């Protein structure tokens, strides 16, 4: 089952490499490589990690944390587009190795009380990290060294699968499992897709749990499709819902198809209604006062 569709085809990546339609993308990616491709992988220090608990500062720790993810994405894409250049793959495996060494994939602000070893908390970015590594494992497969692939599977099992499955029947892992905010779509969407990639049999058993959570997320929107968190979080939360909806439709061979829902269709048109002039947009809740159309997502919808 090709959960990632045409991205699993070598011909697709050859087209990305050679077709003029992708020129701007290649140029942007090359610029990212120049920034993140050869610089040292940043250290994540305990003294920076605990700043949130002592001063409330988030940025000092989060900057290198997210830079590692930029490095991961950039090296993965370069490895897919230019498989003849082994340097990209070497860099990718170095970054994966470093991310697998992290104390926790959760941000300090979401970690909870810093008193005991608790490094398998699933927040937004732990869930995303697990999904990104699962996607890379699926896309690159045996091009990755066996140890790297094994580390991906072991760390996802320890940090994502085991805590998620540790709940008792009829209980939930976290508040976000029944929430109505972007957290629900990002966390559950990422966890669900990671299961579909690496543990498809378990994913089939968990489908009712995934679907119940996504129903909670959709209840956070009005029937008119308005996102009460604003345009920025429509991009974020609904973006991960779309990722889940696309994959679960393939996974179930069309049995679960959220794109047939009138409410989902209404939500899909929300962002364009917030745009004003230039890059200005209607701003409320946590939303930014400026924005831009995500062309890939808009084309898909």
Short mmCIF file of C-alpha atoms in Angstrom, two decimals:
data_model
loop_
_atom_site.label_atom_id
_atom_site.label_comp_id
_atom_site.label_asym_id
_atom_site.label_seq_id
_atom_site.Cartn_x
_atom_site.Cartn_y
_atom_site.Cartn_z
CA UNK A 1 0.00 0.00 0.00
CA UNK A 2 1.51 3.32 -1.12
CA UNK A 3 0.54 5.57 1.78
CA UNK A 4 2.72 8.38 0.44
CA UNK A 5 1.42 8.07 -3.11
CA UNK A 6 3.65 9.34 -5.89
CA UNK A 7 6.36 10.29 -3.39
CA UNK A 8 7.26 6.58 -3.35
CA UNK A 9 8.14 6.70 -7.06
CA UNK A 10 11.70 7.32 -8.24
CA UNK A 11 10.24 8.87 -11.39
CA UNK A 12 8.51 11.50 -9.27
CA UNK A 13 11.75 12.58 -7.61
CA UNK A 14 13.50 12.53 -10.99
CA UNK A 15 10.80 14.92 -12.20
CA UNK A 16 11.38 17.17 -9.18
CA UNK A 17 15.08 17.19 -10.06
CA UNK A 18 14.67 18.02 -13.75
CA UNK A 19 11.32 19.69 -14.43
CA UNK A 20 11.22 23.48 -14.71
CA UNK A 21 7.98 23.50 -12.72
CA UNK A 22 10.05 22.65 -9.64
CA UNK A 23 12.83 25.18 -10.24
CA UNK A 24 11.74 27.59 -7.49
CA UNK A 25 11.39 24.71 -5.04
CA UNK A 26 14.88 23.42 -5.86
CA UNK A 27 16.35 26.89 -5.45
CA UNK A 28 14.65 27.37 -2.07
CA UNK A 29 15.81 23.93 -0.95
CA UNK A 30 19.38 24.62 -2.07
CA UNK A 31 19.34 27.84 -0.04
CA UNK A 32 18.21 25.86 3.00
CA UNK A 33 21.00 23.37 2.41
CA UNK A 34 23.53 26.19 2.33
CA UNK A 35 22.21 27.26 5.74
CA UNK A 36 21.73 23.88 7.39
CA UNK A 37 23.76 21.41 5.36
CA UNK A 38 27.27 21.79 6.71
CA UNK A 39 27.00 23.68 10.01
CA UNK A 40 27.43 21.69 13.23
CA UNK A 41 24.32 20.00 14.57
CA UNK A 42 23.38 22.28 17.49
CA UNK A 43 23.67 21.00 21.03
CA UNK A 44 20.58 20.75 23.24
CA UNK A 45 21.79 21.62 26.73
CA UNK A 46 20.11 20.83 30.03
CA UNK A 47 20.84 24.36 31.29
CA UNK A 48 18.83 25.72 28.35
CA UNK A 49 16.13 23.07 28.72
CA UNK A 50 15.36 24.07 32.30
CA UNK A 51 15.20 27.81 31.58
CA UNK A 52 11.47 27.57 30.93
CA UNK A 53 11.00 26.27 34.48
CA UNK A 54 13.18 28.96 36.08
CA UNK A 55 12.74 32.09 33.94
CA UNK A 56 9.91 31.20 31.54
CA UNK A 57 12.24 31.55 28.56
CA UNK A 58 11.34 29.22 25.68
CA UNK A 59 13.40 30.56 22.82
CA UNK A 60 16.97 29.67 23.84
CA UNK A 61 16.22 25.93 23.88
CA UNK A 62 13.64 25.91 21.09
CA UNK A 63 15.88 27.57 18.48
CA UNK A 64 18.42 24.71 18.25
CA UNK A 65 15.61 22.16 18.69
CA UNK A 66 13.78 23.43 15.62
CA UNK A 67 17.00 23.99 13.69
CA UNK A 68 17.63 20.25 14.03
CA UNK A 69 14.22 19.62 12.40
CA UNK A 70 15.06 22.02 9.56
CA UNK A 71 18.26 20.07 9.05
CA UNK A 72 16.30 16.82 9.04
CA UNK A 73 13.78 17.99 6.44
CA UNK A 74 16.40 19.59 4.22
CA UNK A 75 18.76 16.60 4.21
CA UNK A 76 15.87 14.17 3.62
CA UNK A 77 14.59 16.07 0.60
CA UNK A 78 18.06 16.53 -0.87
CA UNK A 79 18.65 12.78 -0.44
CA UNK A 80 15.45 12.00 -2.33
CA UNK A 81 16.04 14.45 -5.17
CA UNK A 82 19.77 13.82 -5.58
CA UNK A 83 20.36 10.15 -4.66
CA UNK A 84 23.68 10.14 -6.50
CA UNK A 85 25.17 12.52 -3.89
CA UNK A 86 25.91 10.40 -0.82
CA UNK A 87 26.82 13.47 1.24
CA UNK A 88 23.14 14.29 1.67
CA UNK A 89 22.38 10.84 3.04
CA UNK A 90 25.34 10.97 5.42
CA UNK A 91 24.14 14.29 6.77
CA UNK A 92 20.62 12.97 7.13
CA UNK A 93 21.74 9.95 9.14
CA UNK A 94 23.87 12.17 11.39
CA UNK A 95 20.84 14.34 12.15
CA UNK A 96 18.59 11.32 12.74
CA UNK A 97 21.20 9.90 15.11
CA UNK A 98 21.28 13.18 17.05
CA UNK A 99 17.48 13.44 17.25
CA UNK A 100 17.26 9.85 18.49
CA UNK A 101 19.73 10.84 21.24
CA UNK A 102 17.56 13.71 22.51
CA UNK A 103 16.40 13.37 26.11
CA UNK A 104 12.84 14.08 25.01
CA UNK A 105 11.13 15.11 21.78
CA UNK A 106 8.71 17.22 23.84
CA UNK A 107 9.30 20.94 24.32
CA UNK A 108 10.06 22.13 27.88
CA UNK A 109 6.90 24.25 27.93
CA UNK A 110 4.84 21.09 27.38
CA UNK A 111 6.91 18.72 29.51
CA UNK A 112 5.27 19.08 32.92
CA UNK A 113 7.01 19.14 36.29
CA UNK A 114 10.77 18.81 35.95
CA UNK A 115 11.44 16.51 38.89
CA UNK A 116 11.75 12.98 37.54
CA UNK A 117 12.85 11.25 34.36
CA UNK A 118 9.87 11.53 32.04
CA UNK A 119 11.11 11.55 28.47
CA UNK A 120 8.22 10.00 26.57
CA UNK A 121 5.68 12.83 26.76
CA UNK A 122 3.74 13.23 23.50
CA UNK A 123 3.18 16.88 22.70
CA UNK A 124 2.80 18.58 19.32
CA UNK A 125 6.44 18.33 18.39
CA UNK A 126 7.16 14.89 19.80
CA UNK A 127 4.27 13.61 17.69
CA UNK A 128 5.57 15.48 14.63
CA UNK A 129 9.11 14.19 15.15
CA UNK A 130 7.87 10.60 15.25
CA UNK A 131 5.91 11.13 12.05
CA UNK A 132 8.82 12.77 10.21
CA UNK A 133 11.13 9.90 11.10
CA UNK A 134 8.51 7.33 10.07
CA UNK A 135 8.05 9.09 6.72
CA UNK A 136 11.80 9.18 6.14
CA UNK A 137 12.05 5.49 6.99
CA UNK A 138 9.24 4.75 4.51
CA UNK A 139 10.65 6.94 1.72
CA UNK A 140 14.32 6.02 1.96
CA UNK A 141 14.06 2.47 3.25
CA UNK A 142 17.20 0.40 2.76
CA UNK A 143 19.20 3.43 1.64
CA UNK A 144 19.46 4.17 5.36
CA UNK A 145 21.98 2.14 7.36
CA UNK A 146 20.37 -0.73 9.29
CA UNK A 147 21.33 0.80 12.64
CA UNK A 148 19.67 4.10 11.74
CA UNK A 149 16.46 2.36 10.70
CA UNK A 150 16.48 0.29 13.87
CA UNK A 151 17.00 3.39 16.00
CA UNK A 152 14.05 5.09 14.29
CA UNK A 153 11.80 2.14 15.06
CA UNK A 154 13.06 1.69 18.63
CA UNK A 155 12.75 5.37 19.54
CA UNK A 156 9.30 5.75 18.00
CA UNK A 157 8.19 2.65 19.87
CA UNK A 158 9.56 4.03 23.16
CA UNK A 159 8.47 7.64 22.78
CA UNK A 160 5.21 7.35 20.81
CA UNK A 161 3.70 3.87 20.56
CA UNK A 162 4.31 2.63 24.10
CA UNK A 163 2.97 5.70 25.96
CA UNK A 164 0.02 6.02 23.58
CA UNK A 165 -0.93 2.36 24.05
CA UNK A 166 -0.38 2.43 27.82
CA UNK A 167 -3.84 3.86 28.52
CA UNK A 168 -6.51 1.63 30.01
CA UNK A 169 -9.58 0.78 27.90
CA UNK A 170 -11.94 3.74 27.52
CA UNK A 171 -9.29 6.15 28.80
CA UNK A 172 -7.31 8.68 26.80
CA UNK A 173 -3.61 9.37 26.64
CA UNK A 174 -3.96 13.14 27.07
CA UNK A 175 -6.48 15.97 27.06
CA UNK A 176 -5.65 16.58 23.41
CA UNK A 177 -7.19 13.26 22.42
CA UNK A 178 -10.67 14.70 23.01
CA UNK A 179 -9.85 18.37 22.45
CA UNK A 180 -11.17 20.72 19.79
CA UNK A 181 -8.03 22.74 19.08
CA UNK A 182 -5.12 22.37 16.69
CA UNK A 183 -3.42 20.13 19.27
CA UNK A 184 -5.90 17.34 18.58
CA UNK A 185 -5.33 17.27 14.84
CA UNK A 186 -1.56 17.67 15.06
CA UNK A 187 -0.95 15.16 17.85
CA UNK A 188 -3.51 12.53 16.89
CA UNK A 189 -2.95 13.02 13.17
CA UNK A 190 0.79 12.52 13.58
CA UNK A 191 0.42 9.55 15.92
CA UNK A 192 -2.16 7.89 13.68
CA UNK A 193 -0.09 8.31 10.53
CA UNK A 194 3.00 6.99 12.33
CA UNK A 195 1.06 3.86 13.26
CA UNK A 196 -0.14 3.48 9.68
CA UNK A 197 3.47 3.65 8.46
CA UNK A 198 5.14 1.34 10.95
CA UNK A 199 2.40 -0.71 12.63
CA UNK A 200 -0.44 -1.07 10.14
CA UNK A 201 -2.12 -3.98 11.95
CA UNK A 202 -2.27 -1.99 15.18
CA UNK A 203 -3.44 1.06 13.24
CA UNK A 204 -6.46 -0.87 11.97
CA UNK A 205 -7.41 -1.77 15.54
CA UNK A 206 -7.01 1.86 16.60
CA UNK A 207 -9.06 3.40 13.78
CA UNK A 208 -12.14 3.99 15.98
CA UNK A 209 -9.93 5.83 18.49
CA UNK A 210 -8.34 7.94 15.76
CA UNK A 211 -11.70 8.78 14.22
CA UNK A 212 -13.29 9.69 17.55
CA UNK A 213 -10.45 12.14 18.17
CA UNK A 214 -10.77 13.72 14.74
CA UNK A 215 -14.51 14.11 15.29
CA UNK A 216 -13.66 16.12 18.42
CA UNK A 217 -11.32 18.30 16.39
CA UNK A 218 -13.97 19.00 13.76
CA UNK A 219 -16.43 20.00 16.50
CA UNK A 220 -14.12 22.92 17.19
CA UNK A 221 -15.22 24.43 13.88
CA UNK A 222 -18.59 25.95 13.09
CA UNK A 223 -20.76 24.47 10.37
CA UNK A 224 -19.72 27.52 8.33
CA UNK A 225 -16.12 26.29 8.52
CA UNK A 226 -14.78 29.09 10.73
CA UNK A 227 -11.66 28.29 12.76
CA UNK A 228 -12.03 30.08 16.09
CA UNK A 229 -8.25 29.91 16.59
CA UNK A 230 -7.72 32.07 13.49
CA UNK A 231 -6.03 31.62 10.14
CA UNK A 232 -2.59 30.61 11.43
CA UNK A 233 -4.02 27.69 13.32
CA UNK A 234 -6.26 26.71 10.42
CA UNK A 235 -3.01 26.31 8.50
CA UNK A 236 -1.47 24.27 11.28
CA UNK A 237 -4.30 22.18 12.70
CA UNK A 238 -6.35 21.68 9.56
CA UNK A 239 -3.13 21.02 7.66
CA UNK A 240 -2.42 18.00 9.86
CA UNK A 241 -6.05 16.93 9.64
CA UNK A 242 -5.67 16.90 5.85
CA UNK A 243 -2.53 14.80 6.12
CA UNK A 244 -4.44 12.29 8.26
CA UNK A 245 -7.55 12.39 6.06
CA UNK A 246 -5.52 11.73 2.92
CA UNK A 247 -3.61 8.84 4.49
CA UNK A 248 -6.58 7.18 6.21
CA UNK A 249 -8.53 7.29 2.95
CA UNK A 250 -5.71 5.39 1.25
CA UNK A 251 -5.19 3.13 4.26
CA UNK A 252 -8.86 2.08 4.34
CA UNK A 253 -9.15 1.99 0.53
CA UNK A 254 -11.76 4.75 0.60
CA UNK A 255 -13.89 3.34 3.40
CA UNK A 256 -13.10 6.40 5.54
CA UNK A 257 -13.30 9.52 3.38
CA UNK A 258 -13.50 12.84 5.20
CA UNK A 259 -13.45 14.73 1.93
CA UNK A 260 -17.08 13.78 1.33
CA UNK A 261 -18.12 15.75 4.42
CA UNK A 262 -19.87 19.09 3.73
CA UNK A 263 -18.37 20.49 6.93
CA UNK A 264 -14.83 19.58 5.87
CA UNK A 265 -15.51 21.26 2.52
CA UNK A 266 -16.67 24.39 4.38
CA UNK A 267 -13.55 24.36 6.57
CA UNK A 268 -11.40 24.05 3.44
CA UNK A 269 -12.63 27.45 2.24
CA UNK A 270 -12.06 29.30 5.53
CA UNK A 271 -8.57 30.66 5.00
CA UNK A 272 -9.27 32.36 1.69
CA UNK A 273 -12.06 34.29 3.43
CA UNK A 274 -9.58 35.78 5.93
CA UNK A 275 -7.34 37.31 3.26
CA UNK A 276 -7.60 41.07 2.81
CA UNK A 277 -5.03 42.93 0.71
CA UNK A 278 -1.46 41.93 -0.01
CA UNK A 279 -0.34 39.71 2.86
CA UNK A 280 -2.76 41.23 5.38
CA UNK A 281 -5.47 39.01 6.81
CA UNK A 282 -8.17 39.09 9.45
CA UNK A 283 -6.52 38.44 12.81
CA UNK A 284 -8.13 37.11 15.97
CA UNK A 285 -7.29 34.61 18.71
CA UNK A 286 -3.62 33.59 18.25
CA UNK A 287 -3.61 34.24 14.50
CA UNK A 288 -0.96 36.33 12.77
CA UNK A 289 -2.04 39.61 11.11
CA UNK A 290 -0.18 38.57 7.97
CA UNK A 291 -0.35 35.38 5.98
CA UNK A 292 0.17 33.68 2.67
CA UNK A 293 -1.62 31.01 0.70
CA UNK A 294 -0.03 27.58 0.93
CA UNK A 295 -0.11 26.75 -2.76
CA UNK A 296 0.46 23.03 -2.34
CA UNK A 297 -2.39 22.65 0.14
CA UNK A 298 -4.70 24.91 -1.86
CA UNK A 299 -3.98 22.96 -5.06
CA UNK A 300 -4.65 19.69 -3.23
CA UNK A 301 -7.98 20.94 -1.86
#
